[in-house]
PDB file of C-alpha atoms in Angstrom:
ATOM      1  CA  MET A   1      94.561 118.162 109.318  1.00  0.00           C
ATOM      2  CA  SER A   2      95.318 116.809 105.882  1.00  0.00           C
ATOM      3  CA  THR A   3      94.973 113.100 105.242  1.00  0.00           C
ATOM      4  CA  ASP A   4      97.634 113.196 102.519  1.00  0.00           C
ATOM      5  CA  ALA A   5      99.962 110.372 103.557  1.00  0.00           C
ATOM      6  CA  ILE A   6     103.108 112.392 102.920  1.00  0.00           C
ATOM      7  CA  VAL A   7     101.802 115.361 104.908  1.00  0.00           C
ATOM      8  CA  VAL A   8     100.873 113.013 107.785  1.00  0.00           C
ATOM      9  CA  LEU A   9     104.328 111.430 107.809  1.00  0.00           C
ATOM     10  CA  LYS A  10     106.114 114.776 107.561  1.00  0.00           C
ATOM     11  CA  GLU A  11     104.142 115.997 110.579  1.00  0.00           C
ATOM     12  CA  ASP A  12     105.360 112.935 112.495  1.00  0.00           C
ATOM     13  CA  HIS A  13     108.913 113.682 111.359  1.00  0.00           C
ATOM     14  CA  LYS A  14     108.589 117.263 112.612  1.00  0.00           C
ATOM     15  CA  ASN A  15     107.440 116.035 116.041  1.00  0.00           C
ATOM     16  CA  VAL A  16     110.299 113.529 116.277  1.00  0.00           C
ATOM     17  CA  LYS A  17     112.919 116.099 115.247  1.00  0.00           C
ATOM     18  CA  ARG A  18     111.569 118.513 117.880  1.00  0.00           C
ATOM     19  CA  LEU A  19     111.980 115.810 120.527  1.00  0.00           C
ATOM     20  CA  PHE A  20     115.507 115.071 119.292  1.00  0.00           C
ATOM     21  CA  LYS A  21     116.413 118.743 119.789  1.00  0.00           C
ATOM     22  CA  GLU A  22     114.839 118.692 123.252  1.00  0.00           C
ATOM     23  CA  PHE A  23     116.954 115.686 124.204  1.00  0.00           C
ATOM     24  CA  GLN A  24     120.134 117.260 122.866  1.00  0.00           C
ATOM     25  CA  ALA A  25     119.423 120.433 124.833  1.00  0.00           C
ATOM     26  CA  ALA A  26     118.770 118.382 127.986  1.00  0.00           C
ATOM     27  CA  GLN A  27     121.818 116.107 127.782  1.00  0.00           C
ATOM     28  CA  ASP A  28     123.491 117.713 130.768  1.00  0.00           C
ATOM     29  CA  GLY A  29     120.194 118.185 132.578  1.00  0.00           C
ATOM     30  CA  PRO A  30     118.289 116.099 135.118  1.00  0.00           C
ATOM     31  CA  ALA A  31     117.920 112.380 134.432  1.00  0.00           C
ATOM     32  CA  ALA A  32     114.146 112.549 134.890  1.00  0.00           C
ATOM     33  CA  LYS A  33     113.820 115.086 132.070  1.00  0.00           C
ATOM     34  CA  LYS A  34     115.959 112.984 129.744  1.00  0.00           C
ATOM     35  CA  ALA A  35     113.912 109.892 130.603  1.00  0.00           C
ATOM     36  CA  ARG A  36     110.657 111.746 129.861  1.00  0.00           C
ATOM     37  CA  ILE A  37     111.918 112.965 126.492  1.00  0.00           C
ATOM     38  CA  VAL A  38     113.202 109.524 125.492  1.00  0.00           C
ATOM     39  CA  THR A  39     109.865 107.957 126.467  1.00  0.00           C
ATOM     40  CA  GLN A  40     108.171 110.448 124.139  1.00  0.00           C
ATOM     41  CA  ILE A  41     110.673 109.715 121.355  1.00  0.00           C
ATOM     42  CA  LEU A  42     110.078 105.975 121.702  1.00  0.00           C
ATOM     43  CA  SER A  43     106.324 106.481 121.585  1.00  0.00           C
ATOM     44  CA  GLU A  44     106.419 108.737 118.522  1.00  0.00           C
ATOM     45  CA  LEU A  45     108.791 106.424 116.647  1.00  0.00           C
ATOM     46  CA  THR A  46     106.834 103.288 117.544  1.00  0.00           C
ATOM     47  CA  VAL A  47     103.570 104.741 116.256  1.00  0.00           C
ATOM     48  CA  HIS A  48     105.199 106.237 113.165  1.00  0.00           C
ATOM     49  CA  THR A  49     107.067 103.122 112.066  1.00  0.00           C
ATOM     50  CA  TYR A  50     103.997 100.986 112.754  1.00  0.00           C
ATOM     51  CA  LEU A  51     101.871 103.147 110.440  1.00  0.00           C
ATOM     52  CA  GLU A  52     104.516 103.165 107.723  1.00  0.00           C
ATOM     53  CA  ASN A  53     105.093  99.416 107.932  1.00  0.00           C
ATOM     54  CA  GLU A  54     101.402  98.519 108.104  1.00  0.00           C
ATOM     55  CA  VAL A  55     100.040 100.919 105.482  1.00  0.00           C
ATOM     56  CA  MET A  56     102.424 103.207 103.606  1.00  0.00           C
ATOM     57  CA  TYR A  57     105.209 100.825 102.632  1.00  0.00           C
ATOM     58  CA  PRO A  58     102.992  97.896 101.541  1.00  0.00           C
ATOM     59  CA  GLU A  59     100.746 100.206  99.490  1.00  0.00           C
ATOM     60  CA  VAL A  60     103.626 101.992  97.795  1.00  0.00           C
ATOM     61  CA  ARG A  61     105.302  98.666  97.166  1.00  0.00           C
ATOM     62  CA  ARG A  62     102.109  97.372  95.521  1.00  0.00           C
ATOM     63  CA  LEU A  63     101.360 100.524  93.516  1.00  0.00           C
ATOM     64  CA  LEU A  64     104.906 101.588  92.597  1.00  0.00           C
ATOM     65  CA  PRO A  65     107.036  98.439  92.204  1.00  0.00           C
ATOM     66  CA  ASP A  66     109.956 100.495  90.847  1.00  0.00           C
ATOM     67  CA  LEU A  67     110.431 101.840  94.405  1.00  0.00           C
ATOM     68  CA  ASP A  68     110.894  98.365  95.881  1.00  0.00           C
ATOM     69  CA  ASP A  69     114.606  98.887  96.680  1.00  0.00           C
ATOM     70  CA  ASP A  70     113.819 102.158  98.483  1.00  0.00           C
ATOM     71  CA  ILE A  71     111.140 100.454 100.553  1.00  0.00           C
ATOM     72  CA  LEU A  72     113.384  97.523 101.460  1.00  0.00           C
ATOM     73  CA  GLU A  73     116.041  99.981 102.628  1.00  0.00           C
ATOM     74  CA  SER A  74     113.418 101.802 104.702  1.00  0.00           C
ATOM     75  CA  TYR A  75     112.325  98.542 106.323  1.00  0.00           C
ATOM     76  CA  GLU A  76     115.952  97.889 107.293  1.00  0.00           C
ATOM     77  CA  GLU A  77     116.376 101.401 108.677  1.00  0.00           C
ATOM     78  CA  HIS A  78     113.217 100.852 110.725  1.00  0.00           C
ATOM     79  CA  HIS A  79     114.653  97.591 111.987  1.00  0.00           C
ATOM     80  CA  VAL A  80     117.779  99.373 113.245  1.00  0.00           C
ATOM     81  CA  ALA A  81     115.609 102.008 114.957  1.00  0.00           C
ATOM     82  CA  ASP A  82     113.380  99.276 116.440  1.00  0.00           C
ATOM     83  CA  VAL A  83     116.373  97.508 117.980  1.00  0.00           C
ATOM     84  CA  LEU A  84     117.677 100.734 119.498  1.00  0.00           C
ATOM     85  CA  CYS A  85     114.184 101.616 120.786  1.00  0.00           C
ATOM     86  CA  MET A  86     113.787  98.177 122.370  1.00  0.00           C
ATOM     87  CA  GLU A  87     117.134  98.559 124.111  1.00  0.00           C
ATOM     88  CA  LEU A  88     116.366 102.099 125.276  1.00  0.00           C
ATOM     89  CA  ALA A  89     113.000 100.965 126.641  1.00  0.00           C
ATOM     90  CA  THR A  90     114.889  98.812 129.148  1.00  0.00           C
ATOM     91  CA  MET A  91     117.427 101.467 130.150  1.00  0.00           C
ATOM     92  CA  THR A  92     117.541 104.492 132.424  1.00  0.00           C
ATOM     93  CA  PRO A  93     119.468 107.729 131.884  1.00  0.00           C
ATOM     94  CA  ASP A  94     121.957 106.520 134.506  1.00  0.00           C
ATOM     95  CA  ASP A  95     123.012 103.649 132.270  1.00  0.00           C
ATOM     96  CA  GLU A  96     126.506 104.224 130.900  1.00  0.00           C
ATOM     97  CA  HIS A  97     125.359 103.679 127.294  1.00  0.00           C
ATOM     98  CA  PHE A  98     122.076 105.620 127.463  1.00  0.00           C
ATOM     99  CA  ASP A  99     123.215 108.939 125.960  1.00  0.00           C
ATOM    100  CA  ALA A 100     125.340 107.216 123.313  1.00  0.00           C
ATOM    101  CA  LYS A 101     122.456 104.949 122.306  1.00  0.00           C
ATOM    102  CA  VAL A 102     120.047 107.894 122.052  1.00  0.00           C
ATOM    103  CA  THR A 103     122.629 109.758 119.959  1.00  0.00           C
ATOM    104  CA  VAL A 104     122.939 106.817 117.555  1.00  0.00           C
ATOM    105  CA  LEU A 105     119.134 106.585 117.355  1.00  0.00           C
ATOM    106  CA  ILE A 106     118.916 110.308 116.568  1.00  0.00           C
ATOM    107  CA  GLU A 107     121.592 110.047 113.871  1.00  0.00           C
ATOM    108  CA  SER A 108     120.033 106.955 112.290  1.00  0.00           C
ATOM    109  CA  VAL A 109     116.471 108.278 112.294  1.00  0.00           C
ATOM    110  CA  SER A 110     117.558 111.731 111.107  1.00  0.00           C
ATOM    111  CA  HIS A 111     119.302 110.100 108.133  1.00  0.00           C
ATOM    112  CA  HIS A 112     116.154 108.061 107.415  1.00  0.00           C
ATOM    113  CA  ILE A 113     113.922 111.154 107.616  1.00  0.00           C
ATOM    114  CA  ASP A 114     116.204 113.111 105.276  1.00  0.00           C
ATOM    115  CA  GLU A 115     116.213 110.284 102.715  1.00  0.00           C
ATOM    116  CA  GLU A 116     112.446 109.908 102.863  1.00  0.00           C
ATOM    117  CA  GLU A 117     111.688 113.597 102.577  1.00  0.00           C
ATOM    118  CA  GLN A 118     114.302 114.485  99.962  1.00  0.00           C
ATOM    119  CA  GLU A 119     114.371 111.362  97.807  1.00  0.00           C
ATOM    120  CA  TRP A 120     111.510 108.959  98.461  1.00  0.00           C
ATOM    121  CA  PHE A 121     108.521 111.240  99.097  1.00  0.00           C
ATOM    122  CA  PRO A 122     108.985 113.160  95.810  1.00  0.00           C
ATOM    123  CA  LYS A 123     109.018 109.850  93.878  1.00  0.00           C
ATOM    124  CA  VAL A 124     105.892 108.688  95.711  1.00  0.00           C
ATOM    125  CA  ARG A 125     104.096 111.996  95.118  1.00  0.00           C
ATOM    126  CA  ASP A 126     104.989 111.832  91.398  1.00  0.00           C
ATOM    127  CA  GLY A 127     103.831 108.215  91.114  1.00  0.00           C
ATOM    128  CA  LEU A 128     100.580 108.372  93.070  1.00  0.00           C
ATOM    129  CA  GLY A 129      97.673 110.688  92.593  1.00  0.00           C
ATOM    130  CA  ARG A 130      96.321 113.009  95.240  1.00  0.00           C
ATOM    131  CA  ALA A 131      93.346 110.727  95.876  1.00  0.00           C
ATOM    132  CA  GLN A 132      95.595 107.710  96.466  1.00  0.00           C
ATOM    133  CA  LEU A 133      97.794 109.627  98.921  1.00  0.00           C
ATOM    134  CA  GLN A 134      94.725 110.860 100.785  1.00  0.00           C
ATOM    135  CA  GLU A 135      93.308 107.340 100.944  1.00  0.00           C
ATOM    136  CA  ILE A 136      96.592 105.959 102.310  1.00  0.00           C
ATOM    137  CA  GLY A 137      96.846 108.820 104.810  1.00  0.00           C
ATOM    138  CA  ALA A 138      93.249 108.291 105.959  1.00  0.00           C
ATOM    139  CA  ARG A 139      93.989 104.595 106.589  1.00  0.00           C
ATOM    140  CA  MET A 140      97.079 105.539 108.609  1.00  0.00           C
ATOM    141  CA  GLN A 141      95.016 108.005 110.668  1.00  0.00           C
ATOM    142  CA  GLU A 142      92.368 105.312 111.264  1.00  0.00           C
ATOM    143  CA  LEU A 143      95.046 102.965 112.623  1.00  0.00           C
ATOM    144  CA  ARG A 144      96.815 105.602 114.731  1.00  0.00           C
ATOM    145  CA  PRO A 145      94.604 105.351 117.858  1.00  0.00           C
ATOM    146  CA  ASP A 146      95.240 101.599 118.072  1.00  0.00           C
ATOM    147  CA  ALA A 147      98.922 101.711 117.105  1.00  0.00           C
ATOM    148  CA  PRO A 148     101.441 100.494 119.673  1.00  0.00           C
ATOM    149  CA  THR A 149     103.051 103.301 121.665  1.00  0.00           C
ATOM    150  CA  THR A 150     105.926 101.398 123.214  1.00  0.00           C
ATOM    151  CA  PRO A 151     108.435  99.168 121.439  1.00  0.00           C
ATOM    152  CA  THR A 152     107.665  96.285 123.810  1.00  0.00           C
ATOM    153  CA  GLU A 153     103.944  96.036 122.939  1.00  0.00           C
ATOM    154  CA  PRO A 154     103.012  92.849 121.032  1.00  0.00           C
ATOM    155  CA  LYS A 155     101.882  94.806 117.926  1.00  0.00           C
ATOM    156  CA  ALA A 156     105.215  96.626 117.861  1.00  0.00           C
ATOM    157  CA  LEU A 157     107.127  93.369 118.179  1.00  0.00           C
ATOM    158  CA  LYS A 158     105.039  91.828 115.391  1.00  0.00           C
ATOM    159  CA  LYS A 159     105.756  94.902 113.238  1.00  0.00           C
ATOM    160  CA  ALA A 160     109.475  94.472 113.807  1.00  0.00           C
ATOM    161  CA  LEU A 161     109.349  90.768 112.922  1.00  0.00           C
ATOM    162  CA  ASP A 162     107.202  91.395 109.842  1.00  0.00           C
ATOM    163  CA  ALA A 163     109.678  94.022 108.637  1.00  0.00           C
ATOM    164  CA  ILE A 164     112.527  91.519 108.933  1.00  0.00           C
ATOM    165  CA  ARG A 165     110.573  89.024 106.811  1.00  0.00           C
ATOM    166  CA  ALA A 166     109.487  91.602 104.187  1.00  0.00           C
TER     167      ALA A 166
END
């Protein structure tokens, strides 16, 4: 697998979008299936946002200061997703708001993914060399095994608080 940071993040996006489609297809299905899919979504998003917040965003912010506004917007979009993930982590599919909350999470994250892939990633690729993107991606991959996998883990909570302060 490539260590190019953008390739790594796009692979995460692909996995998350696949899970979103699975959830949408299972909306009228058994609660246990919906719960399993949402648990996977929460895990994927927690790891992904942790890696972006810990490595990608700070590095791009340091190396490409002209993209500061884009990064600040991304931090805020992560914050919205973090709040929804925290709430969903405490819910079951039987909760009256469960499906609606997952739908809002899907819409919010899908918007974020589209912005990153169509607007932000091309600017980052233009501004950073291949070696820099591979170095950033390698650092993200090094952190991945120790990244939080649930939104309630202390590292995930710290990530959310750090993003608010950024």
